[in-house]
PDB file of C-alpha atoms in Angstrom:
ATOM      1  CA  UNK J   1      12.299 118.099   1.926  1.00 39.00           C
ATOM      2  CA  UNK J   2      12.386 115.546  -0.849  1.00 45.00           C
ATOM      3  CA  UNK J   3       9.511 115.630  -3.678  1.00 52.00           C
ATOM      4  CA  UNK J   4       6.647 113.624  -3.475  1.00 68.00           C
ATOM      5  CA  UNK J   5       6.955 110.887  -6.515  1.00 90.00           C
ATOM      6  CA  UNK J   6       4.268 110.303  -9.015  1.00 91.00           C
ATOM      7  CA  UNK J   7       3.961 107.987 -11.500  1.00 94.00           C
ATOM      8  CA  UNK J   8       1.486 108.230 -14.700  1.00 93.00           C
ATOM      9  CA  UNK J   9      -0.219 104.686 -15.605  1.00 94.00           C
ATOM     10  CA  UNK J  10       2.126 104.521 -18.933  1.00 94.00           C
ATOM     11  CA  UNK J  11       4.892 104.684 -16.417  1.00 94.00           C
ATOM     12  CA  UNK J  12       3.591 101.828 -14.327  1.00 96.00           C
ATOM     13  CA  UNK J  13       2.276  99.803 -17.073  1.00 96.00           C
ATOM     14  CA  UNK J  14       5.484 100.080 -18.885  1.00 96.00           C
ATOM     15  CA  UNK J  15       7.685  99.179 -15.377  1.00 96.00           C
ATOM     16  CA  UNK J  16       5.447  96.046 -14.518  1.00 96.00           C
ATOM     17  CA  UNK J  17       4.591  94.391 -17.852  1.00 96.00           C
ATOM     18  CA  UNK J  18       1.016  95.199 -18.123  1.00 97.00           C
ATOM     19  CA  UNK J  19      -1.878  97.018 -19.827  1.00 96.00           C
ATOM     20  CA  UNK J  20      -2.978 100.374 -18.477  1.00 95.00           C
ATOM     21  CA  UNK J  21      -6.285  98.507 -18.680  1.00 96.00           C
ATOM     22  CA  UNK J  22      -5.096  96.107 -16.041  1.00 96.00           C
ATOM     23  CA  UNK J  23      -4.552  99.167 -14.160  1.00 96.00           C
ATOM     24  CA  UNK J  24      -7.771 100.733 -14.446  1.00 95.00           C
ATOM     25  CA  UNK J  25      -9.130  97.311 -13.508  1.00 96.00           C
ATOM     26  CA  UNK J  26      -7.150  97.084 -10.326  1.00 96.00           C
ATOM     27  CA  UNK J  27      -8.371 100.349  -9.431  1.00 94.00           C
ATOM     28  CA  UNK J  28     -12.071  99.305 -10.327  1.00 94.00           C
ATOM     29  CA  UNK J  29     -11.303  96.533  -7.671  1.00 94.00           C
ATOM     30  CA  UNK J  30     -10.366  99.140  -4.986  1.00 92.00           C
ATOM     31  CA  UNK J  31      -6.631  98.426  -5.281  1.00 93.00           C
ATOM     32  CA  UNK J  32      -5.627 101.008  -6.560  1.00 94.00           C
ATOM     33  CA  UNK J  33      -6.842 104.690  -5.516  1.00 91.00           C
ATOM     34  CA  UNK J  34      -4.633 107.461  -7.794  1.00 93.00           C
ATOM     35  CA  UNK J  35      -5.103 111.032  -7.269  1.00 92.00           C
ATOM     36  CA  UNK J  36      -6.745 112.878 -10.286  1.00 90.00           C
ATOM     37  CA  UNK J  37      -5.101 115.514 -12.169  1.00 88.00           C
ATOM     38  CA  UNK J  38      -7.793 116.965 -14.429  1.00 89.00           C
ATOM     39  CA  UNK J  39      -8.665 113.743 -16.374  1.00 89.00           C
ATOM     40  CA  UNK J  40      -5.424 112.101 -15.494  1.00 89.00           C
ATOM     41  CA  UNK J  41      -4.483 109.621 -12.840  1.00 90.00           C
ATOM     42  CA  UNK J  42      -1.648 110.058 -10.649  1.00 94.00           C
ATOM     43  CA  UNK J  43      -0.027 107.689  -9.001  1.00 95.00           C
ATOM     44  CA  UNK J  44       2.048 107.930  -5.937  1.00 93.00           C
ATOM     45  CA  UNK J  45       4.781 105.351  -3.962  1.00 92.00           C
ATOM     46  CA  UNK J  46       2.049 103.329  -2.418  1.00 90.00           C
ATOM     47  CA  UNK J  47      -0.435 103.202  -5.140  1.00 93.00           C
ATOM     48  CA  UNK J  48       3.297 101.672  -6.920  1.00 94.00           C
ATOM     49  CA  UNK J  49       4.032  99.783  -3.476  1.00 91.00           C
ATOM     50  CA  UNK J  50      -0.010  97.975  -4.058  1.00 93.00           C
ATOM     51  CA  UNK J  51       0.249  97.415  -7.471  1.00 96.00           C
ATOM     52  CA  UNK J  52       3.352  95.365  -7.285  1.00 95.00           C
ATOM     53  CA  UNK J  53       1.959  93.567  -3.893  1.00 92.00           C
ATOM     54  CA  UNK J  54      -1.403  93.170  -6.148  1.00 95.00           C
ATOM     55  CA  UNK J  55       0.855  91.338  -8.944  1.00 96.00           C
ATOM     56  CA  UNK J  56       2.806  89.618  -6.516  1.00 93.00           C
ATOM     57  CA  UNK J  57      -0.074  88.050  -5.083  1.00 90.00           C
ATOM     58  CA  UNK J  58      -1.435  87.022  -8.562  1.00 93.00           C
ATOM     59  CA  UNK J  59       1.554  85.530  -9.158  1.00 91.00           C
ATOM     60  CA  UNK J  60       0.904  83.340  -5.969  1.00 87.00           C
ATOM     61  CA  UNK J  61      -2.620  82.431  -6.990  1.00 85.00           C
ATOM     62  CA  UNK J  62      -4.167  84.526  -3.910  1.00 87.00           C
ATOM     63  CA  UNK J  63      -7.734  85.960  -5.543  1.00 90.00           C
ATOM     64  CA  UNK J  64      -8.318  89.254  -6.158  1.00 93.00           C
ATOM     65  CA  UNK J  65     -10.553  89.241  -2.451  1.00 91.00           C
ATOM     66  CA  UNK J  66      -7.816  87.964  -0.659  1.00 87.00           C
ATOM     67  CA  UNK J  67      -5.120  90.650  -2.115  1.00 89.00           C
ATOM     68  CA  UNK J  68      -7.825  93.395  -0.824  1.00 89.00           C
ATOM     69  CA  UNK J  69      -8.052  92.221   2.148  1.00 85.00           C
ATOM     70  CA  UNK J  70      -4.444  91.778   2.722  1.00 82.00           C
ATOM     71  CA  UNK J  71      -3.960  95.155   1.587  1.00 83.00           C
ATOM     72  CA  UNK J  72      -6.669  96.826   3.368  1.00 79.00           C
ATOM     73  CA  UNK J  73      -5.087  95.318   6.863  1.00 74.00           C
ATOM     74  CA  UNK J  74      -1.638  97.184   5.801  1.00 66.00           C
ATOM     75  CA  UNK J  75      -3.186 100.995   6.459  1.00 59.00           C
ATOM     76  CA  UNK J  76       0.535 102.042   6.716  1.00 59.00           C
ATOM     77  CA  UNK J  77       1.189  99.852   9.619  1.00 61.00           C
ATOM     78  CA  UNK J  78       4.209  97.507   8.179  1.00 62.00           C
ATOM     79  CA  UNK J  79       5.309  94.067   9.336  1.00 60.00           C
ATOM     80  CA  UNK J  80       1.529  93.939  10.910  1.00 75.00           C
ATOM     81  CA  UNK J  81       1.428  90.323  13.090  1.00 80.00           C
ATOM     82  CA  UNK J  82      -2.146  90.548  12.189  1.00 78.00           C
ATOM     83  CA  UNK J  83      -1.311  90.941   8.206  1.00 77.00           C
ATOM     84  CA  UNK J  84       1.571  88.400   8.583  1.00 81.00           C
ATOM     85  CA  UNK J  85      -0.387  85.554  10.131  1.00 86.00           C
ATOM     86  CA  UNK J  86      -3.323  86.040   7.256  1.00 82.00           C
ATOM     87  CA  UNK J  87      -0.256  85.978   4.749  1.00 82.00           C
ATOM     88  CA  UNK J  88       0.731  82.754   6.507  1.00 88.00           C
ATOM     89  CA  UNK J  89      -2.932  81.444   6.373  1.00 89.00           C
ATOM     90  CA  UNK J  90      -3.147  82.358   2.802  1.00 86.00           C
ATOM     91  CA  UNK J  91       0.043  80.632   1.770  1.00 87.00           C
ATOM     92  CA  UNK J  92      -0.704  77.606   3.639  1.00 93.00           C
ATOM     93  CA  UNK J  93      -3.975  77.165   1.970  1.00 90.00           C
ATOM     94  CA  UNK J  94      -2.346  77.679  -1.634  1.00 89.00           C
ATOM     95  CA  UNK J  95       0.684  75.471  -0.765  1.00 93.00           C
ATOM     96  CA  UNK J  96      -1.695  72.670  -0.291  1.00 95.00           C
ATOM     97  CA  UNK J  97      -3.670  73.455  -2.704  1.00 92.00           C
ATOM     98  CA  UNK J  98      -0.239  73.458  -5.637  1.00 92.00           C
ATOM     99  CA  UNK J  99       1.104  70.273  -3.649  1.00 96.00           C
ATOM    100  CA  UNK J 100      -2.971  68.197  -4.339  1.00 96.00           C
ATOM    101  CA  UNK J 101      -1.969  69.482  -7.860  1.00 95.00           C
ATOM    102  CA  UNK J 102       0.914  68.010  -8.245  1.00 96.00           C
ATOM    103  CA  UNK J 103      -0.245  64.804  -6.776  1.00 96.00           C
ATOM    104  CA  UNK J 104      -2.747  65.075  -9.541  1.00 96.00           C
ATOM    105  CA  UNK J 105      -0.545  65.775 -12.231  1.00 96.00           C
ATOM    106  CA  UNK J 106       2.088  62.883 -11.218  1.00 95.00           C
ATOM    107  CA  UNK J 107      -1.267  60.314 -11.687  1.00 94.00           C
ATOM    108  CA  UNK J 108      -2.153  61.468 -14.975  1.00 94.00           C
ATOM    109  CA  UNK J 109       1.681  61.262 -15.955  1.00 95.00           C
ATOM    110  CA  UNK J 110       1.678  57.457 -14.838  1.00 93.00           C
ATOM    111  CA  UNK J 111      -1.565  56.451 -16.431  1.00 92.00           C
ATOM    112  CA  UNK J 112      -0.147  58.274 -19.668  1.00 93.00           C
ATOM    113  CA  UNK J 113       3.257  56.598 -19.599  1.00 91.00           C
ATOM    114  CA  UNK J 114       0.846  52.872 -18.797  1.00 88.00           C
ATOM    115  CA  UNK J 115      -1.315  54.010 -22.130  1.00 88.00           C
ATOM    116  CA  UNK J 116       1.966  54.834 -24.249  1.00 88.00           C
ATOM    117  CA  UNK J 117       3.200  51.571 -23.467  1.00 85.00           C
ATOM    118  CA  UNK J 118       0.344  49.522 -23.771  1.00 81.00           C
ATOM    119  CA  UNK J 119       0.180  51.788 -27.625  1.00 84.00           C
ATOM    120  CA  UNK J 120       3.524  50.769 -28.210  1.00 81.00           C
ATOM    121  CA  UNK J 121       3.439  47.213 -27.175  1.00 77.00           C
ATOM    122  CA  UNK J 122       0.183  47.299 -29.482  1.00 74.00           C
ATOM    123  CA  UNK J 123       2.049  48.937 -32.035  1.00 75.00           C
ATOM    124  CA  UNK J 124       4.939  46.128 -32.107  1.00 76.00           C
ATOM    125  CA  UNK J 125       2.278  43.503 -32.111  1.00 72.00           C
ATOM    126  CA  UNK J 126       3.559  42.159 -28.499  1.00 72.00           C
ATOM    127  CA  UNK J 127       0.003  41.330 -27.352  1.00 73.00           C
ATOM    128  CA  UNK J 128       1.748  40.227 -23.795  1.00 78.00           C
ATOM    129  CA  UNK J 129       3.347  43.409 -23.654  1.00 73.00           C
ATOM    130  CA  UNK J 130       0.013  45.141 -24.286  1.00 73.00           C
ATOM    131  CA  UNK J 131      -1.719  42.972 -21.655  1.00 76.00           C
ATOM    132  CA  UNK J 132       0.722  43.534 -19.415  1.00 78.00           C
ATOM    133  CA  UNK J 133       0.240  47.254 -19.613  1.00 74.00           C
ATOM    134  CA  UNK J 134      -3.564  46.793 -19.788  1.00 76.00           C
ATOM    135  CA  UNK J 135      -3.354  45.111 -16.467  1.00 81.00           C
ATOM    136  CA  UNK J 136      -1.055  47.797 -14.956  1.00 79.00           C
ATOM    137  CA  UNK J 137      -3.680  50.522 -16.106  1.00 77.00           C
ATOM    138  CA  UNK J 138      -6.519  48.666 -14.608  1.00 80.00           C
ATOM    139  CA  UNK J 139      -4.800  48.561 -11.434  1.00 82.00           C
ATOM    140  CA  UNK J 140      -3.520  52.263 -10.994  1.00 76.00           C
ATOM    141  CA  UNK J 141      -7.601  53.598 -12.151  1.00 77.00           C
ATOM    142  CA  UNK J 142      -8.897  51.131  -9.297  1.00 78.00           C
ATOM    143  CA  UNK J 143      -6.456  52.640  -6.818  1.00 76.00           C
ATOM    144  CA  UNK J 144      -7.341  55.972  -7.930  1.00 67.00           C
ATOM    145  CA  UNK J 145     -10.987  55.024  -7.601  1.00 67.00           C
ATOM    146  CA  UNK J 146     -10.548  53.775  -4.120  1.00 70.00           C
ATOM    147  CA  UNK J 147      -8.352  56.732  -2.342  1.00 63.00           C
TER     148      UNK J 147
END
């Protein structure tokens, strides 16, 4: 029979990147439930197993609700349809979410390349070119204001 693994929280700090305050956090959260030696925690393969699925799901922008719940629908059972198609809903809802985002961000990029050019036309003294940019501006914040 093999032996049972255990990690401290210096070992899984070190192995993920993060503070063993993170940690203790995680566990505040109910993420995370290590066995106590004494003072110290012990970890085993599936406190490891939801601290990287924790992380992960940071990483993905799920909250810290959402990774609980995920996790708490796991209770050993893997590849869960039920777990899956909240995983699904979940990644959905942040996919749209990053894609409004970047609809956003390509907006403010335009309206800063129209103010850069109406600076530089400015800049040259080319009032047209200034106009011209002035004009363009006006028009993309009255299409923003109307979508």
């Amino acid at each position: 029979m093999r032996s049972r693994q255990t990690y401290t929280i210096t070992d899984l700090a070190r192995e993920f990147d993060i503070t063993p305050r993170a940690i203790r956090f995680y566990e505040d959260q109910g993420l995370l439930s290590p066995a106590r030696a004494g003072r110290s925690r012990v970890y085993d393969r599936a406190d490891r197993t939801r601290l990287m699925l924790t992380l992960r799901g940071k990483r993905l922008g799920l909250s810290l609700a959402e990774i609980k719940e995920l996790l708490g629908m796991y209770d050993g059972v893997k590849n869960s349809a039920p777990q899956l198609e909240r995983l699904l809903a979940f990644l959905a809802e942040r996919r749209a979410a990053l894609e409004q985002q970047r609809r956003d961000i390509e907006a403010v990029m335009l309206e800063i390349g129209m103010i850069e050019q109406q600076c530089r036309a400015l800049l040259g003294d080319n009032a047209e070119g200034a106009a011209a940019a002035r004009a363009a501006l006006a028009e993309r914040i009255e299409d923003v204001g109307t979508a």
